[in-house]
GROMACS .gro file of N, CA and C in nm:
model
  255
    1THR      N    1   0.103  -1.782   0.720
    1THR     CA    2   0.238  -1.810   0.763
    1THR      C    3   0.300  -1.686   0.824
    2ARG      N    4   0.282  -1.574   0.757
    2ARG     CA    5   0.340  -1.450   0.809
    2ARG      C    6   0.282  -1.416   0.946
    3ARG      N    7   0.153  -1.436   0.964
    3ARG     CA    8   0.091  -1.403   1.093
    3ARG      C    9   0.145  -1.492   1.204
    4PHE      N   10   0.165  -1.620   1.174
    4PHE     CA   11   0.222  -1.710   1.273
    4PHE      C   12   0.364  -1.667   1.310
    5LYS      N   13   0.442  -1.626   1.212
    5LYS     CA   14   0.577  -1.580   1.239
    5LYS      C   15   0.575  -1.452   1.322
    6ASP      N   16   0.484  -1.361   1.290
    6ASP     CA   17   0.472  -1.237   1.367
    6ASP      C   18   0.435  -1.267   1.511
    7MET      N   19   0.341  -1.358   1.531
    7MET     CA   20   0.300  -1.396   1.666
    7MET      C   21   0.415  -1.463   1.740
    8SER      N   22   0.489  -1.546   1.670
    8SER     CA   23   0.603  -1.614   1.730
    8SER      C   24   0.706  -1.514   1.780
    9ARG      N   25   0.736  -1.412   1.698
    9ARG     CA   26   0.830  -1.308   1.739
    9ARG      C   27   0.776  -1.230   1.858
   10LEU      N   28   0.647  -1.201   1.855
   10LEU     CA   29   0.585  -1.124   1.961
   10LEU      C   30   0.592  -1.197   2.095
   11TYR      N   31   0.575  -1.328   2.093
   11TYR     CA   32   0.573  -1.406   2.216
   11TYR      C   33   0.707  -1.471   2.249
   12GLY      N   34   0.813  -1.427   2.186
   12GLY     CA   35   0.945  -1.470   2.226
   12GLY      C   36   1.008  -1.581   2.143
   13ASP      N   37   0.948  -1.621   2.035
   13ASP     CA   38   1.007  -1.719   1.943
   13ASP      C   39   1.065  -1.839   2.018
   14LYS      N   40   0.980  -1.920   2.072
   14LYS     CA   41   1.021  -2.035   2.153
   14LYS      C   42   1.045  -2.159   2.068
   15GLY      N   43   1.114  -2.144   1.956
   15GLY     CA   44   1.149  -2.258   1.873
   15GLY      C   45   1.044  -2.296   1.771
   16PHE      N   46   0.935  -2.225   1.766
   16PHE     CA   47   0.829  -2.254   1.670
   16PHE      C   48   0.870  -2.197   1.534
   17SER      N   49   0.871  -2.282   1.435
   17SER     CA   50   0.907  -2.232   1.302
   17SER      C   51   0.820  -2.299   1.197
   18LEU      N   52   0.795  -2.227   1.092
   18LEU     CA   53   0.718  -2.278   0.979
   18LEU      C   54   0.809  -2.286   0.859
   19PRO      N   55   0.779  -2.374   0.767
   19PRO     CA   56   0.863  -2.383   0.647
   19PRO      C   57   0.857  -2.254   0.567
   20GLU      N   58   0.963  -2.228   0.494
   20GLU     CA   59   0.973  -2.107   0.414
   20GLU      C   60   0.917  -2.124   0.273
   21ASP      N   61   0.860  -2.239   0.241
   21ASP     CA   62   0.805  -2.261   0.108
   21ASP      C   63   0.688  -2.169   0.082
   22CYS      N   64   0.688  -2.109  -0.035
   22CYS     CA   65   0.578  -2.022  -0.076
   22CYS      C   66   0.538  -2.061  -0.218
   23THR      N   67   0.413  -2.039  -0.249
   23THR     CA   68   0.364  -2.066  -0.383
   23THR      C   69   0.318  -1.934  -0.443
   24LEU      N   70   0.366  -1.906  -0.562
   24LEU     CA   71   0.325  -1.787  -0.634
   24LEU      C   72   0.216  -1.826  -0.732
   25VAL      N   73   0.099  -1.768  -0.716
   25VAL     CA   74  -0.014  -1.797  -0.804
   25VAL      C   75  -0.030  -1.678  -0.899
   26LEU      N   76  -0.031  -1.707  -1.028
   26LEU     CA   77  -0.041  -1.603  -1.128
   26LEU      C   78  -0.173  -1.614  -1.203
   27ASN      N   79  -0.228  -1.501  -1.241
   27ASN     CA   80  -0.350  -1.496  -1.320
   27ASN      C   81  -0.311  -1.502  -1.467
   28SER      N   82  -0.333  -1.615  -1.529
   28SER     CA   83  -0.292  -1.633  -1.669
   28SER      C   84  -0.371  -1.545  -1.766
   29LYS      N   85  -0.480  -1.485  -1.721
   29LYS     CA   86  -0.557  -1.396  -1.807
   29LYS      C   87  -0.503  -1.253  -1.804
   30ASN      N   88  -0.414  -1.224  -1.711
   30ASN     CA   89  -0.353  -1.093  -1.703
   30ASN      C   90  -0.264  -1.074  -1.826
   31PRO      N   91  -0.275  -0.961  -1.894
   31PRO     CA   92  -0.196  -0.941  -2.017
   31PRO      C   93  -0.045  -0.951  -1.996
   32VAL      N   94   0.005  -0.903  -1.885
   32VAL     CA   95   0.148  -0.910  -1.858
   32VAL      C   96   0.192  -1.055  -1.842
   33ILE      N   97   0.117  -1.131  -1.764
   33ILE     CA   98   0.150  -1.272  -1.741
   33ILE      C   99   0.134  -1.352  -1.870
   34ALA      N  100   0.031  -1.322  -1.947
   34ALA     CA  101   0.011  -1.391  -2.076
   34ALA      C  102   0.127  -1.364  -2.171
   35ALA      N  103   0.177  -1.242  -2.172
   35ALA     CA  104   0.291  -1.209  -2.258
   35ALA      C  105   0.416  -1.284  -2.212
   36LEU      N  106   0.434  -1.297  -2.083
   36LEU     CA  107   0.550  -1.370  -2.031
   36LEU      C  108   0.539  -1.520  -2.063
   37ALA      N  109   0.417  -1.569  -2.070
   37ALA     CA  110   0.396  -1.712  -2.094
   37ALA      C  111   0.429  -1.754  -2.236
   38THR      N  112   0.454  -1.657  -2.323
   38THR     CA  113   0.489  -1.693  -2.461
   38THR      C  114   0.624  -1.762  -2.469
   39GLY      N  115   0.702  -1.751  -2.363
   39GLY     CA  116   0.828  -1.823  -2.356
   39GLY      C  117   0.947  -1.748  -2.409
   40GLU      N  118   0.931  -1.624  -2.449
   40GLU     CA  119   1.046  -1.547  -2.495
   40GLU      C  120   1.142  -1.527  -2.378
   41ASP      N  121   1.268  -1.555  -2.402
   41ASP     CA  122   1.367  -1.550  -2.296
   41ASP      C  123   1.464  -1.435  -2.318
   42ASP      N  124   1.409  -1.315  -2.333
   42ASP     CA  125   1.495  -1.199  -2.352
   42ASP      C  126   1.512  -1.124  -2.221
   43GLU      N  127   1.598  -1.025  -2.223
   43GLU     CA  128   1.629  -0.950  -2.102
   43GLU      C  129   1.506  -0.878  -2.045
   44GLN      N  130   1.422  -0.824  -2.132
   44GLN     CA  131   1.303  -0.753  -2.087
   44GLN      C  132   1.206  -0.848  -2.017
   45ALA      N  133   1.189  -0.967  -2.069
   45ALA     CA  134   1.101  -1.065  -2.005
   45ALA      C  135   1.152  -1.103  -1.867
   46LYS      N  136   1.283  -1.115  -1.854
   46LYS     CA  137   1.342  -1.146  -1.723
   46LYS      C  138   1.320  -1.033  -1.624
   47LEU      N  139   1.334  -0.909  -1.672
   47LEU     CA  140   1.309  -0.793  -1.586
   47LEU      C  141   1.165  -0.792  -1.537
   48ILE      N  142   1.072  -0.816  -1.627
   48ILE     CA  143   0.930  -0.813  -1.591
   48ILE      C  144   0.896  -0.927  -1.496
   49ALA      N  145   0.949  -1.047  -1.522
   49ALA     CA  146   0.922  -1.161  -1.434
   49ALA      C  147   0.976  -1.134  -1.293
   50SER      N  148   1.094  -1.078  -1.284
   50SER     CA  149   1.151  -1.044  -1.152
   50SER      C  150   1.067  -0.939  -1.082
   51GLN      N  151   1.017  -0.843  -1.160
   51GLN     CA  152   0.934  -0.737  -1.103
   51GLN      C  153   0.802  -0.794  -1.049
   52VAL      N  154   0.740  -0.882  -1.125
   52VAL     CA  155   0.615  -0.945  -1.082
   52VAL      C  156   0.638  -1.023  -0.953
   53TYR      N  157   0.749  -1.097  -0.947
   53TYR     CA  158   0.780  -1.175  -0.827
   53TYR      C  159   0.799  -1.082  -0.706
   54ASP      N  160   0.877  -0.975  -0.723
   54ASP     CA  161   0.900  -0.883  -0.612
   54ASP      C  162   0.773  -0.812  -0.570
   55LEU      N  163   0.685  -0.781  -0.663
   55LEU     CA  164   0.557  -0.720  -0.626
   55LEU      C  165   0.475  -0.816  -0.541
   56ALA      N  166   0.477  -0.944  -0.577
   56ALA     CA  167   0.407  -1.044  -0.496
   56ALA      C  168   0.469  -1.054  -0.357
   57GLU      N  169   0.601  -1.050  -0.350
   57GLU     CA  170   0.670  -1.055  -0.221
   57GLU      C  171   0.635  -0.932  -0.137
   58LEU      N  172   0.629  -0.816  -0.200
   58LEU     CA  173   0.593  -0.693  -0.128
   58LEU      C  174   0.453  -0.699  -0.071
   59SER      N  175   0.363  -0.768  -0.138
   59SER     CA  176   0.227  -0.779  -0.085
   59SER      C  177   0.222  -0.870   0.037
   60ARG      N  178   0.327  -0.952   0.053
   60ARG     CA  179   0.334  -1.047   0.163
   60ARG      C  180   0.412  -0.992   0.281
   61ALA      N  181   0.523  -0.925   0.254
   61ALA     CA  182   0.610  -0.874   0.361
   61ALA      C  183   0.709  -0.774   0.300
   62PRO      N  184   0.770  -0.691   0.384
   62PRO     CA  185   0.872  -0.598   0.332
   62PRO      C  186   0.989  -0.675   0.273
   63LEU      N  187   1.050  -0.617   0.171
   63LEU     CA  188   1.167  -0.679   0.111
   63LEU      C  189   1.291  -0.650   0.197
   64GLU      N  190   1.388  -0.739   0.185
   64GLU     CA  191   1.518  -0.716   0.249
   64GLU      C  192   1.583  -0.596   0.180
   65PRO      N  193   1.674  -0.525   0.247
   65PRO     CA  194   1.734  -0.405   0.187
   65PRO      C  195   1.794  -0.427   0.049
   66GLU      N  196   1.868  -0.537   0.029
   66GLU     CA  197   1.928  -0.559  -0.103
   66GLU      C  198   1.822  -0.593  -0.207
   67GLN      N  199   1.715  -0.660  -0.166
   67GLN     CA  200   1.605  -0.688  -0.259
   67GLN      C  201   1.534  -0.559  -0.298
   68MET      N  202   1.516  -0.470  -0.201
   68MET     CA  203   1.450  -0.342  -0.228
   68MET      C  204   1.534  -0.258  -0.322
   69THR      N  205   1.664  -0.258  -0.304
   69THR     CA  206   1.753  -0.183  -0.393
   69THR      C  207   1.742  -0.236  -0.536
   70ALA      N  208   1.744  -0.368  -0.551
   70ALA     CA  209   1.731  -0.428  -0.684
   70ALA      C  210   1.595  -0.397  -0.744
   71PHE      N  211   1.490  -0.400  -0.662
   71PHE     CA  212   1.355  -0.370  -0.707
   71PHE      C  213   1.346  -0.227  -0.760
   72LEU      N  214   1.403  -0.133  -0.686
   72LEU     CA  215   1.398   0.007  -0.728
   72LEU      C  216   1.478   0.031  -0.856
   73LYS      N  217   1.595  -0.031  -0.868
   73LYS     CA  218   1.674  -0.017  -0.991
   73LYS      C  219   1.599  -0.076  -1.109
   74ARG      N  220   1.537  -0.192  -1.087
   74ARG     CA  221   1.461  -0.257  -1.194
   74ARG      C  222   1.340  -0.173  -1.232
   75SER      N  223   1.276  -0.111  -1.134
   75SER     CA  224   1.160  -0.024  -1.162
   75SER      C  225   1.200   0.091  -1.253
   76MET      N  226   1.315   0.152  -1.224
   76MET     CA  227   1.362   0.262  -1.307
   76MET      C  228   1.397   0.213  -1.447
   77LYS      N  229   1.458   0.095  -1.458
   77LYS     CA  230   1.491   0.039  -1.589
   77LYS      C  231   1.365   0.014  -1.670
   78LEU      N  232   1.262  -0.040  -1.606
   78LEU     CA  233   1.135  -0.065  -1.676
   78LEU      C  234   1.068   0.066  -1.716
   79CYS      N  235   1.079   0.169  -1.634
   79CYS     CA  236   1.025   0.300  -1.670
   79CYS      C  237   1.098   0.357  -1.792
   80GLU      N  238   1.230   0.339  -1.795
   80GLU     CA  239   1.308   0.385  -1.911
   80GLU      C  240   1.264   0.311  -2.038
   81LEU      N  241   1.246   0.179  -2.027
   81LEU     CA  242   1.201   0.100  -2.142
   81LEU      C  243   1.064   0.143  -2.189
   82ALA      N  244   0.976   0.177  -2.096
   82ALA     CA  245   0.840   0.216  -2.131
   82ALA      C  246   0.838   0.352  -2.204
   83THR      N  247   0.932   0.438  -2.169
   83THR     CA  248   0.933   0.571  -2.232
   83THR      C  249   1.003   0.569  -2.368
   84GLN      N  250   1.074   0.462  -2.400
   84GLN     CA  251   1.144   0.453  -2.528
   84GLN      C  252   1.052   0.412  -2.641
   85LYS      N  253   0.937   0.362  -2.612
   85LYS     CA  254   0.847   0.312  -2.717
   85LYS      C  255   0.765   0.420  -2.778
   0.00000   0.00000   0.00000
């Protein structure tokens, strides 16, 4: 999808558009994803889930400026949590 959009922009975007639907596929054997799957709905789990989603988005395309700002703030918060243990 991203390549088609890039090509469309390159050739003048003549009305060609693709749907914005994306599917996030997670590896349930990954320890982080397995821990999130336990269903705990605390603030730390929400931070980690948002971080995983943004990492997936980053692998697909650059984040929008406000998304990048939130990602960086969340990264620092997770680093702080990791050093408190």
